[in-house]
Every structure is written in structure tokens, then in C-alpha cells.
Short mmCIF file of C-alpha atoms in Angstrom, two decimals:
data_model
loop_
_atom_site.label_atom_id
_atom_site.label_comp_id
_atom_site.label_asym_id
_atom_site.label_seq_id
_atom_site.Cartn_x
_atom_site.Cartn_y
_atom_site.Cartn_z
CA ALA A 78 52.02 -43.55 -30.75
CA LEU A 79 51.20 -40.33 -32.50
CA LYS A 80 51.07 -37.19 -30.52
CA SER A 81 48.15 -35.03 -31.22
CA LYS A 82 49.09 -31.46 -32.02
CA SER A 83 46.43 -29.25 -30.59
CA LYS A 84 45.91 -25.85 -32.17
CA VAL A 85 44.35 -24.55 -28.94
CA PRO A 86 46.98 -22.80 -26.87
CA GLU A 87 47.61 -23.79 -23.30
CA LEU A 88 45.20 -21.82 -21.09
CA SER A 89 46.59 -22.53 -17.70
CA GLY A 90 48.92 -19.50 -17.75
CA ILE A 91 46.06 -17.08 -18.58
CA PRO A 92 44.30 -15.77 -15.39
CA TRP A 93 40.91 -15.13 -16.96
CA ALA A 94 40.69 -18.57 -18.57
CA THR A 95 40.01 -20.26 -15.26
CA ARG A 96 37.83 -17.48 -13.74
CA LYS A 97 34.31 -18.60 -12.97
CA SER A 98 31.54 -16.46 -14.35
CA ARG A 99 29.52 -14.69 -11.57
CA SER A 100 26.02 -13.39 -11.74
CA PRO A 101 25.99 -9.63 -11.45
CA LYS A 102 25.51 -8.24 -7.98
CA ASP A 103 22.40 -6.31 -7.17
CA LYS A 104 22.79 -2.53 -6.99
CA ILE A 105 21.19 -2.44 -3.52
CA PRO A 106 22.41 -5.54 -1.68
CA TRP A 107 20.46 -4.78 1.53
CA ALA A 108 17.11 -4.21 -0.26
CA THR A 109 14.24 -6.59 -0.02
CA PRO A 110 13.21 -8.47 -3.24
CA GLN A 111 10.18 -6.10 -3.63
CA GLU A 112 12.41 -3.05 -3.34
CA LYS A 113 14.82 -4.50 -5.88
CA ARG A 114 12.01 -5.01 -8.33
CA ASN A 115 10.76 -1.46 -7.85
CA SER A 116 14.19 0.04 -8.25
CA LYS A 117 14.44 -1.36 -11.66
CA SER A 118 11.34 0.51 -12.96
CA LYS A 119 12.03 3.85 -14.61
CA THR A 120 10.58 6.98 -13.18
CA VAL A 121 9.21 9.55 -15.64
CA PRO A 122 9.85 13.23 -14.89
CA GLU A 123 6.77 15.31 -14.14
CA HIS A 124 7.09 17.50 -17.23
CA LYS A 125 7.08 14.45 -19.47
CA LEU A 126 3.94 13.18 -17.63
CA ALA A 127 2.27 16.53 -18.32
CA LEU A 128 3.16 16.26 -22.06
CA LEU A 129 1.74 12.65 -22.12
CA ALA A 130 -1.42 13.77 -20.55
CA GLU A 131 -1.72 16.66 -23.07
CA GLY A 132 -1.19 14.16 -25.90
CA GLN A 133 -3.89 11.80 -24.57
CA LEU A 134 -6.29 14.74 -24.21
CA ALA A 135 -5.57 15.75 -27.86
CA GLU A 136 -6.22 12.22 -29.01
CA THR A 137 -9.50 12.18 -27.11
CA GLN A 138 -10.53 15.49 -28.69
CA ALA A 139 -9.70 14.02 -32.16
CA LEU A 140 -11.60 10.84 -31.42
CA HIS A 141 -14.71 12.77 -30.46
CA LEU A 142 -14.34 14.90 -33.66
CA LEU A 143 -14.18 11.79 -35.85
CA GLU A 144 -17.00 9.99 -34.03
CA ARG A 145 -19.25 13.12 -34.62
CA GLN A 146 -18.34 12.75 -38.33
CA GLY A 147 -19.61 9.09 -38.33
CA LEU A 148 -16.33 7.17 -37.92
CA THR A 149 -16.06 4.34 -35.37
CA LEU A 150 -13.09 3.45 -33.23
CA VAL A 151 -11.17 0.33 -34.18
CA ALA A 152 -8.00 0.75 -32.11
CA ARG A 153 -6.28 3.51 -30.03
CA ASN A 154 -2.48 3.80 -29.48
CA HIS A 155 -1.81 0.69 -31.60
CA ARG A 156 1.86 -0.24 -30.95
CA CYS A 157 4.07 -2.47 -33.05
CA ARG A 158 7.75 -2.92 -33.68
CA CYS A 159 7.63 -0.10 -36.30
CA GLY A 160 6.11 2.50 -34.09
CA GLU A 161 2.69 3.60 -33.02
CA ILE A 162 -0.62 4.57 -34.65
CA ASP A 163 -2.64 7.16 -32.62
CA LEU A 164 -6.02 6.14 -33.85
CA ILE A 165 -7.47 3.59 -36.27
CA MET A 166 -11.00 4.31 -37.27
CA ALA A 167 -13.54 2.70 -39.55
CA GLN A 168 -15.58 4.48 -42.13
CA GLY A 169 -17.64 1.94 -44.11
CA ASN A 170 -15.25 -0.52 -45.70
CA THR A 171 -12.24 1.86 -45.23
CA ALA A 172 -9.77 1.67 -42.34
CA VAL A 173 -8.66 5.19 -41.49
CA VAL A 174 -5.24 5.54 -39.82
CA VAL A 175 -5.19 8.87 -37.96
CA GLU A 176 -2.11 10.76 -36.83
CA VAL A 177 -2.98 13.32 -34.11
CA ARG A 178 -0.67 16.33 -33.88
CA LEU A 179 -0.76 19.00 -31.10
CA ARG A 180 1.02 22.35 -31.14
CA ASN A 181 0.78 24.86 -28.27
CA ASN A 182 2.66 27.45 -30.31
CA SER A 183 3.77 27.86 -33.90
CA ARG A 184 7.42 28.64 -33.13
CA HIS A 185 8.59 25.47 -34.86
CA GLY A 186 5.85 25.42 -37.51
CA SER A 187 2.24 24.32 -37.46
CA ALA A 188 0.95 20.99 -36.42
CA LEU A 189 0.51 19.86 -40.03
CA GLU A 190 3.98 21.02 -40.92
CA SER A 191 5.39 18.97 -38.13
CA ILE A 192 4.59 15.64 -39.91
CA SER A 193 7.85 14.86 -41.67
CA ILE A 194 8.39 12.28 -44.46
CA HIS A 195 10.13 10.17 -41.77
CA LYS A 196 7.02 10.23 -39.54
CA GLN A 197 4.81 9.42 -42.57
CA SER A 198 6.97 6.44 -43.48
CA ARG A 199 6.99 5.22 -39.88
CA VAL A 200 3.19 5.38 -39.57
CA SER A 201 2.84 3.75 -43.03
CA ARG A 202 5.12 0.86 -42.00
CA CYS A 203 3.09 0.30 -38.87
CA ALA A 204 -0.14 0.56 -40.76
CA LYS A 205 1.11 -2.03 -43.31
CA LEU A 206 1.91 -4.40 -40.49
CA TRP A 207 -1.50 -3.89 -38.89
CA TRP A 208 -3.15 -4.27 -42.33
CA VAL A 209 -1.50 -7.63 -42.88
CA GLN A 210 -2.22 -8.95 -39.41
CA GLN A 211 -5.76 -7.70 -38.96
CA GLY A 212 -7.09 -5.02 -41.29
CA GLN A 213 -7.41 -6.84 -44.60
CA ARG A 214 -9.92 -9.22 -43.11
CA LYS A 215 -12.32 -6.42 -42.24
CA PHE A 216 -11.63 -3.61 -44.64
CA THR A 217 -10.97 -3.22 -48.42
CA HIS A 218 -9.31 0.25 -48.32
CA LEU A 219 -6.78 2.03 -46.23
CA ARG A 220 -6.55 5.81 -45.80
CA PHE A 221 -4.19 8.15 -43.83
CA ASP A 222 -5.75 11.19 -42.11
CA VAL A 223 -4.36 13.84 -39.80
CA VAL A 224 -6.12 15.68 -37.07
CA ALA A 225 -4.24 18.87 -36.09
CA LEU A 226 -4.85 20.84 -32.89
CA GLU A 227 -3.17 24.20 -32.42
CA ASN A 228 -3.32 26.80 -29.65
CA GLY A 229 -6.72 25.83 -28.41
CA THR A 230 -8.45 26.34 -31.78
CA GLU A 231 -10.88 23.92 -33.35
CA PRO A 232 -9.28 20.72 -34.52
CA GLN A 233 -8.50 20.54 -38.28
CA TRP A 234 -9.18 17.23 -39.93
CA VAL A 235 -7.28 16.52 -43.15
CA GLN A 236 -8.54 13.49 -45.00
CA ASN A 237 -6.24 11.46 -47.27
CA ALA A 238 -3.18 13.37 -45.96
CA TRP A 239 -0.66 11.12 -47.73
CA GLN A 240 -0.64 8.04 -49.89
CA ILE A 241 1.06 4.83 -48.89
CA SER A 242 4.27 3.97 -50.77
CA ASN A 243 5.71 0.58 -51.64
#
């Protein structure tokens, strides 16, 4: 009879080879199931909540400005794997992707100056994905606008702020 030569080493001498896998223990073993679920949710600091509220208010101001100019809302805070689009508006057969920027002071530049090439490419990627999934069925053109709000002044609307790149 032939003896089979196994290339797998003998595992009986290795302590971790026979160890059973265990499920991770809960961080709070005495907590009720409801408390355990609640402990996993992240709490947001108050100063971040205030910034989020300011951002939502700025988007609402931009939305009202654009609606007064005759644009209609298609989507707000559209999220995808690439990022987020603040507002998607419609102007005739053109889908208008709007980036809203808020600056309380100009210490680090104006609201318009704060839109980097990286931010433009991120919004463009997200817009391309939206366009493929939904936009091209309803619209024939795509445009990128910016609404800048600074120090409580009137919002500044820049149409065709950048072009999409391939």
C-alpha cells in the first residue's frame, strides 16, 4: 500500500489550530437588547449639528433663489457612492447640478474660491452617475452651477461654473 504524503503539516501541536471561533462579546454585557442597539449609533457633537443646520439653511436659501429664477427642484442632497450633490434643478431641457457654498468669514478665501478641482471632479463623478441612472431620460443637457453665500450678503449665482471632463 502506498502511503500518502500530505503537504499539510500536522496541526495538533499548534494551540490556535483547534481553537473554536467565538462571536465577539457585547461591549455592555448587562445592557438590554434595545440599549445595545442604541449604543452602536454614533452621537454627533453639538458644534457639528450647528454646522449641518447652517448648511441646510444655506441650501434652502439657494433653492429659493433658483426657484425665483424659474428653475424647478429635481433632487436635494442626492447621495451616491461618489459623493453628494446639493441640488439638482431643471431649467427647460437642462439638468442643473448646483453646488452650494457657505462662508461665514473670508479668512480662508471666498466661497467661490473654496471649490477645488478635487471638489469639482467629485461632484462631476456623482453627476455622471446620476445622469446615467436617471437624468438622460428626462434631460438633453447637463450644467454645473454654484451658489455662494458669504457673511450674510446676497447669494451669488454663477451659471456654468465648470465643464464636465471625460
